[in-house]
Amino acid sequence: MMKLRSSPASPFVRKVRIAASLVGLADRIEIEDADTNSPTDSLRRQNPLGKIPALVLEDGETLYDSRVIVEYLDFLAGGGRLIPAPGPRRFQVLTGLALADGVTDAALLLVYEQRWRERAGHSAKWQDHQSGKISRGLASLEAAPPPDGPFDIAAIALACALGYLDLRFQGAWRADHPKLVAWLDAFAAAVPAFEATRFRG
Ligand SMILES: N[C@@H](CCC(=O)N[C@@H](CS)C(=O)NCC(=O)O)C(=O)O
C-alpha cells in the first residue's frame, strides 16, 4: 500500500484523494494523519518542507507536492486522464491548476495569519494582498467557468479551493459567483469523492 500523509481538513490532501478516486487508485492508498506542527512527526523526514500531502511509496520513496502526486497517480493509471499529454491543452490545464491552487494558497495564508500570529501582529495590508488574489482568481473563473466535465486536475483543484472557502470563510464567495456555484454543484454531483472527502470536524 502507498501511504498518504494527510490531515482531514487539508484542501491539497483532498485534491489528491479525489484524483486517486477518479483514476481508480483510492484503494491502493492508506490515509495516515500527520501533524505538520510536530518536529517529531516522521513527516519532516519524508518531506523536509513538513507539508502535506506527501505520498510514501511502497519502496519508501516519498513524492510531494500535491501536483506531483496527482501526476504520479495519473501515470500509474495509464496517463492522460487528469493531466493531458504534452500539447497546448496540457498548458491550459496546468495554468488552471496554478490558478486554483493559488486561490487555495492565499486562503491558507489568511487562515495561518490567525493561527500563527498574535492578534497584535495581524496585518490588514497583508490580508488585503491575499484576499485580492482570491477575489481576482474567482472573478476570472466566474467570467469563464470551466466545463461541467470531463474533470481534470484543474477542475479538482478548483472544487477543493471552493470547498476550502466554504469551510474556512463561511461560503462568502457564493453570493457573487453564481456560475461557480452551479459549476461546483455539477462537480459534486458527478464526483462522489468530493462529498466523501468533505471535512466534518
Ligand atoms: N504546494 C503544496 C501546498 C501544500 C500545503 O500548503 N499544505 C498545508 C496543509 S493544506 C501544510 O502542509 N501546511 C503546513 C505548513 O505549511 O507547515 C501542495 O500542493 O501540496
PDB file of C-alpha atoms and ligand atoms in Angstrom:
ATOM      1  CA  MET A   1       0.000   0.000   0.000  1.00  0.00           C
ATOM      2  CA  MET A   2       1.048   3.570  -0.624  1.00  0.00           C
ATOM      3  CA  LYS A   3       0.621   5.919   2.344  1.00  0.00           C
ATOM      4  CA  LEU A   4      -0.775   9.429   2.068  1.00  0.00           C
ATOM      5  CA  ARG A   5       0.377  11.706   4.881  1.00  0.00           C
ATOM      6  CA  SER A   6      -2.716  13.754   5.483  1.00  0.00           C
ATOM      7  CA  SER A   7      -4.928  15.906   7.590  1.00  0.00           C
ATOM      8  CA  PRO A   8      -8.708  15.710   7.251  1.00  0.00           C
ATOM      9  CA  ALA A   9      -9.289  19.431   6.537  1.00  0.00           C
ATOM     10  CA  SER A  10      -6.426  19.926   4.077  1.00  0.00           C
ATOM     11  CA  PRO A  11      -7.616  21.114   0.649  1.00  0.00           C
ATOM     12  CA  PHE A  12      -4.438  19.830  -1.019  1.00  0.00           C
ATOM     13  CA  VAL A  13      -4.875  16.377   0.510  1.00  0.00           C
ATOM     14  CA  ARG A  14      -8.490  16.441  -0.658  1.00  0.00           C
ATOM     15  CA  LYS A  15      -7.283  17.162  -4.192  1.00  0.00           C
ATOM     16  CA  VAL A  16      -5.077  14.050  -4.139  1.00  0.00           C
ATOM     17  CA  ARG A  17      -7.815  11.883  -2.644  1.00  0.00           C
ATOM     18  CA  ILE A  18     -10.344  12.949  -5.288  1.00  0.00           C
ATOM     19  CA  ALA A  19      -7.764  12.400  -8.033  1.00  0.00           C
ATOM     20  CA  ALA A  20      -6.982   8.917  -6.675  1.00  0.00           C
ATOM     21  CA  SER A  21     -10.668   8.083  -6.675  1.00  0.00           C
ATOM     22  CA  LEU A  22     -11.207   9.364 -10.228  1.00  0.00           C
ATOM     23  CA  VAL A  23      -8.391   7.205 -11.620  1.00  0.00           C
ATOM     24  CA  GLY A  24      -9.454   4.162  -9.573  1.00  0.00           C
ATOM     25  CA  LEU A  25      -6.464   4.038  -7.232  1.00  0.00           C
ATOM     26  CA  ALA A  26      -8.038   5.063  -3.907  1.00  0.00           C
ATOM     27  CA  ASP A  27      -7.933   1.514  -2.565  1.00  0.00           C
ATOM     28  CA  ARG A  28      -4.149   1.374  -3.035  1.00  0.00           C
ATOM     29  CA  ILE A  29      -3.634   4.354  -0.726  1.00  0.00           C
ATOM     30  CA  GLU A  30      -3.776   4.268   3.038  1.00  0.00           C
ATOM     31  CA  ILE A  31      -4.573   7.592   4.716  1.00  0.00           C
ATOM     32  CA  GLU A  32      -2.190   8.365   7.577  1.00  0.00           C
ATOM     33  CA  ASP A  33      -2.633  11.572   9.551  1.00  0.00           C
ATOM     34  CA  ALA A  34       0.394  13.790  10.020  1.00  0.00           C
ATOM     35  CA  ASP A  35       0.973  16.605  12.484  1.00  0.00           C
ATOM     36  CA  THR A  36       2.579  19.385  10.455  1.00  0.00           C
ATOM     37  CA  ASN A  37       3.378  21.270  13.680  1.00  0.00           C
ATOM     38  CA  SER A  38       5.276  18.441  15.353  1.00  0.00           C
ATOM     39  CA  PRO A  39       9.066  18.297  14.955  1.00  0.00           C
ATOM     40  CA  THR A  40       8.986  14.597  15.865  1.00  0.00           C
ATOM     41  CA  ASP A  41       6.410  13.515  13.290  1.00  0.00           C
ATOM     42  CA  SER A  42       8.119  11.459  10.566  1.00  0.00           C
ATOM     43  CA  LEU A  43       6.578  13.856   8.022  1.00  0.00           C
ATOM     44  CA  ARG A  44       9.610  16.170   8.235  1.00  0.00           C
ATOM     45  CA  ARG A  45      11.896  13.289   7.265  1.00  0.00           C
ATOM     46  CA  GLN A  46       9.580  12.286   4.441  1.00  0.00           C
ATOM     47  CA  ASN A  47       9.149  15.877   3.201  1.00  0.00           C
ATOM     48  CA  PRO A  48      11.724  18.350   4.561  1.00  0.00           C
ATOM     49  CA  LEU A  49       9.180  21.116   3.978  1.00  0.00           C
ATOM     50  CA  GLY A  50       6.939  19.466   6.574  1.00  0.00           C
ATOM     51  CA  LYS A  51       3.907  19.877   4.328  1.00  0.00           C
ATOM     52  CA  ILE A  52       1.069  17.575   3.452  1.00  0.00           C
ATOM     53  CA  PRO A  53       0.159  15.860   1.242  1.00  0.00           C
ATOM     54  CA  ALA A  54       3.161  13.583   0.915  1.00  0.00           C
ATOM     55  CA  LEU A  55       2.810  10.167  -0.701  1.00  0.00           C
ATOM     56  CA  VAL A  56       5.071   7.435   0.665  1.00  0.00           C
ATOM     57  CA  LEU A  57       5.513   4.765  -1.997  1.00  0.00           C
ATOM     58  CA  GLU A  58       5.823   1.052  -1.294  1.00  0.00           C
ATOM     59  CA  ASP A  59       9.638   1.242  -1.595  1.00  0.00           C
ATOM     60  CA  GLY A  60       9.780   4.099   0.949  1.00  0.00           C
ATOM     61  CA  GLU A  61      10.398   6.887  -1.562  1.00  0.00           C
ATOM     62  CA  THR A  62       8.235   9.946  -0.916  1.00  0.00           C
ATOM     63  CA  LEU A  63       6.596  12.185  -3.503  1.00  0.00           C
ATOM     64  CA  TYR A  64       5.322  15.718  -2.937  1.00  0.00           C
ATOM     65  CA  ASP A  65       3.707  18.135  -3.525  1.00  0.00           C
ATOM     66  CA  SER A  66       0.050  17.556  -4.485  1.00  0.00           C
ATOM     67  CA  ARG A  67       0.629  18.320  -8.152  1.00  0.00           C
ATOM     68  CA  VAL A  68       3.472  15.809  -8.388  1.00  0.00           C
ATOM     69  CA  ILE A  69       1.430  13.190  -6.556  1.00  0.00           C
ATOM     70  CA  VAL A  70      -1.541  13.660  -8.895  1.00  0.00           C
ATOM     71  CA  GLU A  71       0.752  13.413 -11.906  1.00  0.00           C
ATOM     72  CA  TYR A  72       2.173  10.179 -10.473  1.00  0.00           C
ATOM     73  CA  LEU A  73      -1.306   8.713  -9.916  1.00  0.00           C
ATOM     74  CA  ASP A  74      -2.322   9.708 -13.431  1.00  0.00           C
ATOM     75  CA  PHE A  75       0.828   7.992 -14.732  1.00  0.00           C
ATOM     76  CA  LEU A  76       0.045   4.810 -12.737  1.00  0.00           C
ATOM     77  CA  ALA A  77      -3.443   4.821 -14.228  1.00  0.00           C
ATOM     78  CA  GLY A  78      -2.091   4.930 -17.780  1.00  0.00           C
ATOM     79  CA  GLY A  79      -1.640   8.688 -18.225  1.00  0.00           C
ATOM     80  CA  GLY A  80      -3.666  11.482 -19.778  1.00  0.00           C
ATOM     81  CA  ARG A  81      -6.762  11.082 -17.599  1.00  0.00           C
ATOM     82  CA  LEU A  82      -6.303  14.060 -15.273  1.00  0.00           C
ATOM     83  CA  ILE A  83      -3.362  15.838 -16.898  1.00  0.00           C
ATOM     84  CA  PRO A  84      -3.341  15.982 -20.697  1.00  0.00           C
ATOM     85  CA  ALA A  85      -0.349  14.636 -22.621  1.00  0.00           C
ATOM     86  CA  PRO A  86       2.148  17.256 -23.884  1.00  0.00           C
ATOM     87  CA  GLY A  87       0.411  19.710 -26.182  1.00  0.00           C
ATOM     88  CA  PRO A  88      -1.430  23.041 -25.961  1.00  0.00           C
ATOM     89  CA  ARG A  89      -4.284  21.666 -23.829  1.00  0.00           C
ATOM     90  CA  ARG A  90      -1.810  20.481 -21.156  1.00  0.00           C
ATOM     91  CA  PHE A  91      -0.555  24.022 -20.598  1.00  0.00           C
ATOM     92  CA  GLN A  92      -4.096  25.390 -20.327  1.00  0.00           C
ATOM     93  CA  VAL A  93      -4.959  22.759 -17.727  1.00  0.00           C
ATOM     94  CA  LEU A  94      -1.741  23.356 -15.765  1.00  0.00           C
ATOM     95  CA  THR A  95      -2.412  27.102 -15.775  1.00  0.00           C
ATOM     96  CA  GLY A  96      -5.946  26.434 -14.496  1.00  0.00           C
ATOM     97  CA  LEU A  97      -4.395  24.258 -11.805  1.00  0.00           C
ATOM     98  CA  ALA A  98      -1.963  27.031 -10.834  1.00  0.00           C
ATOM     99  CA  LEU A  99      -4.851  29.496 -10.545  1.00  0.00           C
ATOM    100  CA  ALA A 100      -6.998  27.230  -8.371  1.00  0.00           C
ATOM    101  CA  ASP A 101      -4.038  26.230  -6.191  1.00  0.00           C
ATOM    102  CA  GLY A 102      -3.073  29.896  -5.905  1.00  0.00           C
ATOM    103  CA  VAL A 103      -6.532  30.719  -4.542  1.00  0.00           C
ATOM    104  CA  THR A 104      -6.144  27.907  -2.009  1.00  0.00           C
ATOM    105  CA  ASP A 105      -2.632  29.078  -1.056  1.00  0.00           C
ATOM    106  CA  ALA A 106      -3.920  32.616  -0.432  1.00  0.00           C
ATOM    107  CA  ALA A 107      -6.834  31.296   1.648  1.00  0.00           C
ATOM    108  CA  LEU A 108      -4.433  29.146   3.689  1.00  0.00           C
ATOM    109  CA  LEU A 109      -2.185  32.143   4.316  1.00  0.00           C
ATOM    110  CA  LEU A 110      -5.186  34.062   5.664  1.00  0.00           C
ATOM    111  CA  VAL A 111      -6.003  31.152   7.970  1.00  0.00           C
ATOM    112  CA  TYR A 112      -2.346  30.841   9.066  1.00  0.00           C
ATOM    113  CA  GLU A 113      -2.238  34.559   9.862  1.00  0.00           C
ATOM    114  CA  GLN A 114      -4.914  33.926  12.502  1.00  0.00           C
ATOM    115  CA  ARG A 115      -3.382  30.666  13.658  1.00  0.00           C
ATOM    116  CA  TRP A 116       0.287  31.624  13.882  1.00  0.00           C
ATOM    117  CA  ARG A 117       0.437  35.343  14.636  1.00  0.00           C
ATOM    118  CA  GLU A 118      -0.663  37.108  17.798  1.00  0.00           C
ATOM    119  CA  ARG A 119      -3.577  39.445  17.168  1.00  0.00           C
ATOM    120  CA  ALA A 120      -1.308  42.497  17.543  1.00  0.00           C
ATOM    121  CA  GLY A 121       0.823  41.226  14.651  1.00  0.00           C
ATOM    122  CA  HIS A 122      -2.072  40.834  12.208  1.00  0.00           C
ATOM    123  CA  SER A 123      -1.567  42.962   9.126  1.00  0.00           C
ATOM    124  CA  ALA A 124      -4.604  44.317   7.276  1.00  0.00           C
ATOM    125  CA  LYS A 125      -2.312  45.155   4.350  1.00  0.00           C
ATOM    126  CA  TRP A 126      -1.115  41.548   4.106  1.00  0.00           C
ATOM    127  CA  GLN A 127      -4.647  40.209   4.448  1.00  0.00           C
ATOM    128  CA  ASP A 128      -5.872  42.532   1.682  1.00  0.00           C
ATOM    129  CA  HIS A 129      -2.996  41.403  -0.503  1.00  0.00           C
ATOM    130  CA  GLN A 130      -4.002  37.744  -0.108  1.00  0.00           C
ATOM    131  CA  SER A 131      -7.745  38.466  -0.361  1.00  0.00           C
ATOM    132  CA  GLY A 132      -7.086  40.250  -3.656  1.00  0.00           C
ATOM    133  CA  LYS A 133      -5.627  37.061  -5.112  1.00  0.00           C
ATOM    134  CA  ILE A 134      -8.750  35.154  -4.096  1.00  0.00           C
ATOM    135  CA  SER A 135     -11.196  37.727  -5.439  1.00  0.00           C
ATOM    136  CA  ARG A 136      -9.373  38.249  -8.737  1.00  0.00           C
ATOM    137  CA  GLY A 137      -8.966  34.489  -9.175  1.00  0.00           C
ATOM    138  CA  LEU A 138     -12.661  33.838  -8.551  1.00  0.00           C
ATOM    139  CA  ALA A 139     -13.713  36.765 -10.780  1.00  0.00           C
ATOM    140  CA  SER A 140     -11.716  35.398 -13.693  1.00  0.00           C
ATOM    141  CA  LEU A 141     -13.175  31.900 -13.163  1.00  0.00           C
ATOM    142  CA  GLU A 142     -16.706  33.299 -12.855  1.00  0.00           C
ATOM    143  CA  ALA A 143     -16.227  35.127 -16.171  1.00  0.00           C
ATOM    144  CA  ALA A 144     -15.208  31.895 -17.907  1.00  0.00           C
ATOM    145  CA  PRO A 145     -16.200  28.892 -15.778  1.00  0.00           C
ATOM    146  CA  PRO A 146     -14.608  25.532 -16.597  1.00  0.00           C
ATOM    147  CA  PRO A 147     -16.736  22.932 -18.443  1.00  0.00           C
ATOM    148  CA  ASP A 148     -19.051  20.622 -16.477  1.00  0.00           C
ATOM    149  CA  GLY A 149     -16.734  17.713 -17.231  1.00  0.00           C
ATOM    150  CA  PRO A 150     -14.738  15.786 -18.061  1.00  0.00           C
ATOM    151  CA  PHE A 151     -12.989  16.809 -14.851  1.00  0.00           C
ATOM    152  CA  ASP A 152      -9.234  17.201 -14.957  1.00  0.00           C
ATOM    153  CA  ILE A 153      -6.687  18.223 -12.336  1.00  0.00           C
ATOM    154  CA  ALA A 154      -7.590  21.914 -12.712  1.00  0.00           C
ATOM    155  CA  ALA A 155     -11.256  21.125 -12.041  1.00  0.00           C
ATOM    156  CA  ILE A 156     -10.409  19.003  -8.989  1.00  0.00           C
ATOM    157  CA  ALA A 157      -8.191  21.793  -7.634  1.00  0.00           C
ATOM    158  CA  LEU A 158     -10.938  24.363  -8.186  1.00  0.00           C
ATOM    159  CA  ALA A 159     -13.521  22.232  -6.371  1.00  0.00           C
ATOM    160  CA  CYS A 160     -11.096  21.890  -3.452  1.00  0.00           C
ATOM    161  CA  ALA A 161     -10.385  25.642  -3.418  1.00  0.00           C
ATOM    162  CA  LEU A 162     -14.108  26.442  -3.301  1.00  0.00           C
ATOM    163  CA  GLY A 163     -14.675  23.736  -0.692  1.00  0.00           C
ATOM    164  CA  TYR A 164     -11.944  25.284   1.450  1.00  0.00           C
ATOM    165  CA  LEU A 165     -13.529  28.741   1.126  1.00  0.00           C
ATOM    166  CA  ASP A 166     -16.805  27.154   2.249  1.00  0.00           C
ATOM    167  CA  LEU A 167     -15.084  25.536   5.224  1.00  0.00           C
ATOM    168  CA  ARG A 168     -12.996  28.447   6.481  1.00  0.00           C
ATOM    169  CA  PHE A 169     -14.795  31.552   5.150  1.00  0.00           C
ATOM    170  CA  GLN A 170     -18.442  30.509   5.536  1.00  0.00           C
ATOM    171  CA  GLY A 171     -19.027  30.303   1.793  1.00  0.00           C
ATOM    172  CA  ALA A 172     -18.955  34.095   1.440  1.00  0.00           C
ATOM    173  CA  TRP A 173     -17.768  33.647  -2.180  1.00  0.00           C
ATOM    174  CA  ARG A 174     -21.114  32.160  -3.200  1.00  0.00           C
ATOM    175  CA  ALA A 175     -23.159  35.377  -3.269  1.00  0.00           C
ATOM    176  CA  ASP A 176     -21.124  36.949  -6.096  1.00  0.00           C
ATOM    177  CA  HIS A 177     -20.249  33.859  -8.119  1.00  0.00           C
ATOM    178  CA  PRO A 178     -23.458  32.117  -9.251  1.00  0.00           C
ATOM    179  CA  LYS A 179     -21.793  30.389 -12.200  1.00  0.00           C
ATOM    180  CA  LEU A 180     -19.135  28.886  -9.960  1.00  0.00           C
ATOM    181  CA  VAL A 181     -21.824  27.770  -7.510  1.00  0.00           C
ATOM    182  CA  ALA A 182     -23.588  25.939 -10.363  1.00  0.00           C
ATOM    183  CA  TRP A 183     -20.273  24.528 -11.553  1.00  0.00           C
ATOM    184  CA  LEU A 184     -19.434  23.197  -8.079  1.00  0.00           C
ATOM    185  CA  ASP A 185     -22.884  21.609  -7.806  1.00  0.00           C
ATOM    186  CA  ALA A 186     -22.283  19.828 -11.125  1.00  0.00           C
ATOM    187  CA  PHE A 187     -18.828  18.713  -9.969  1.00  0.00           C
ATOM    188  CA  ALA A 188     -20.204  17.374  -6.673  1.00  0.00           C
ATOM    189  CA  ALA A 189     -22.991  15.501  -8.467  1.00  0.00           C
ATOM    190  CA  ALA A 190     -20.572  13.860 -10.904  1.00  0.00           C
ATOM    191  CA  VAL A 191     -17.722  13.154  -8.473  1.00  0.00           C
ATOM    192  CA  PRO A 192     -18.916  11.367  -5.304  1.00  0.00           C
ATOM    193  CA  ALA A 193     -15.381  11.585  -3.853  1.00  0.00           C
ATOM    194  CA  PHE A 194     -15.938  15.332  -3.373  1.00  0.00           C
ATOM    195  CA  GLU A 195     -18.674  14.756  -0.788  1.00  0.00           C
ATOM    196  CA  ALA A 196     -16.889  11.699   0.612  1.00  0.00           C
ATOM    197  CA  THR A 197     -13.795  13.781   1.415  1.00  0.00           C
ATOM    198  CA  ARG A 198     -15.665  16.725   2.951  1.00  0.00           C
ATOM    199  CA  PHE A 199     -14.224  17.657   6.365  1.00  0.00           C
ATOM    200  CA  ARG A 200     -16.789  17.111   9.091  1.00  0.00           C
ATOM    201  CA  GLY A 201     -14.812  18.397  12.048  1.00  0.00           C
TER     202      GLY A 201
HETATM  203  N1  LIG B   1       2.050  23.348  -2.800  1.00  0.00           N
HETATM  204  C1  LIG B   1       1.689  22.379  -1.787  1.00  0.00           C
HETATM  205  C2  LIG B   1       0.925  23.062  -0.677  1.00  0.00           C
HETATM  206  C3  LIG B   1       0.677  22.118   0.477  1.00  0.00           C
HETATM  207  C4  LIG B   1       0.229  22.855   1.737  1.00  0.00           C
HETATM  208  O1  LIG B   1       0.265  24.094   1.813  1.00  0.00           O
HETATM  209  N2  LIG B   1      -0.195  22.062   2.735  1.00  0.00           N
HETATM  210  C5  LIG B   1      -0.570  22.625   4.012  1.00  0.00           C
HETATM  211  C6  LIG B   1      -1.814  21.937   4.558  1.00  0.00           C
HETATM  212  S1  LIG B   1      -3.209  22.188   3.485  1.00  0.00           S
HETATM  213  C7  LIG B   1       0.547  22.350   5.004  1.00  0.00           C
HETATM  214  O2  LIG B   1       1.133  21.283   4.994  1.00  0.00           O
HETATM  215  N3  LIG B   1       0.817  23.321   5.900  1.00  0.00           N
HETATM  216  C8  LIG B   1       1.793  23.171   6.942  1.00  0.00           C
HETATM  217  C9  LIG B   1       2.938  24.102   6.768  1.00  0.00           C
HETATM  218  O3  LIG B   1       2.923  24.938   5.850  1.00  0.00           O
HETATM  219  O4  LIG B   1       3.872  23.984   7.561  1.00  0.00           O
HETATM  220  C10 LIG B   1       0.884  21.242  -2.414  1.00  0.00           C
HETATM  221  O5  LIG B   1       0.304  21.446  -3.490  1.00  0.00           O
HETATM  222  O6  LIG B   1       0.871  20.112  -1.879  1.00  0.00           O
END
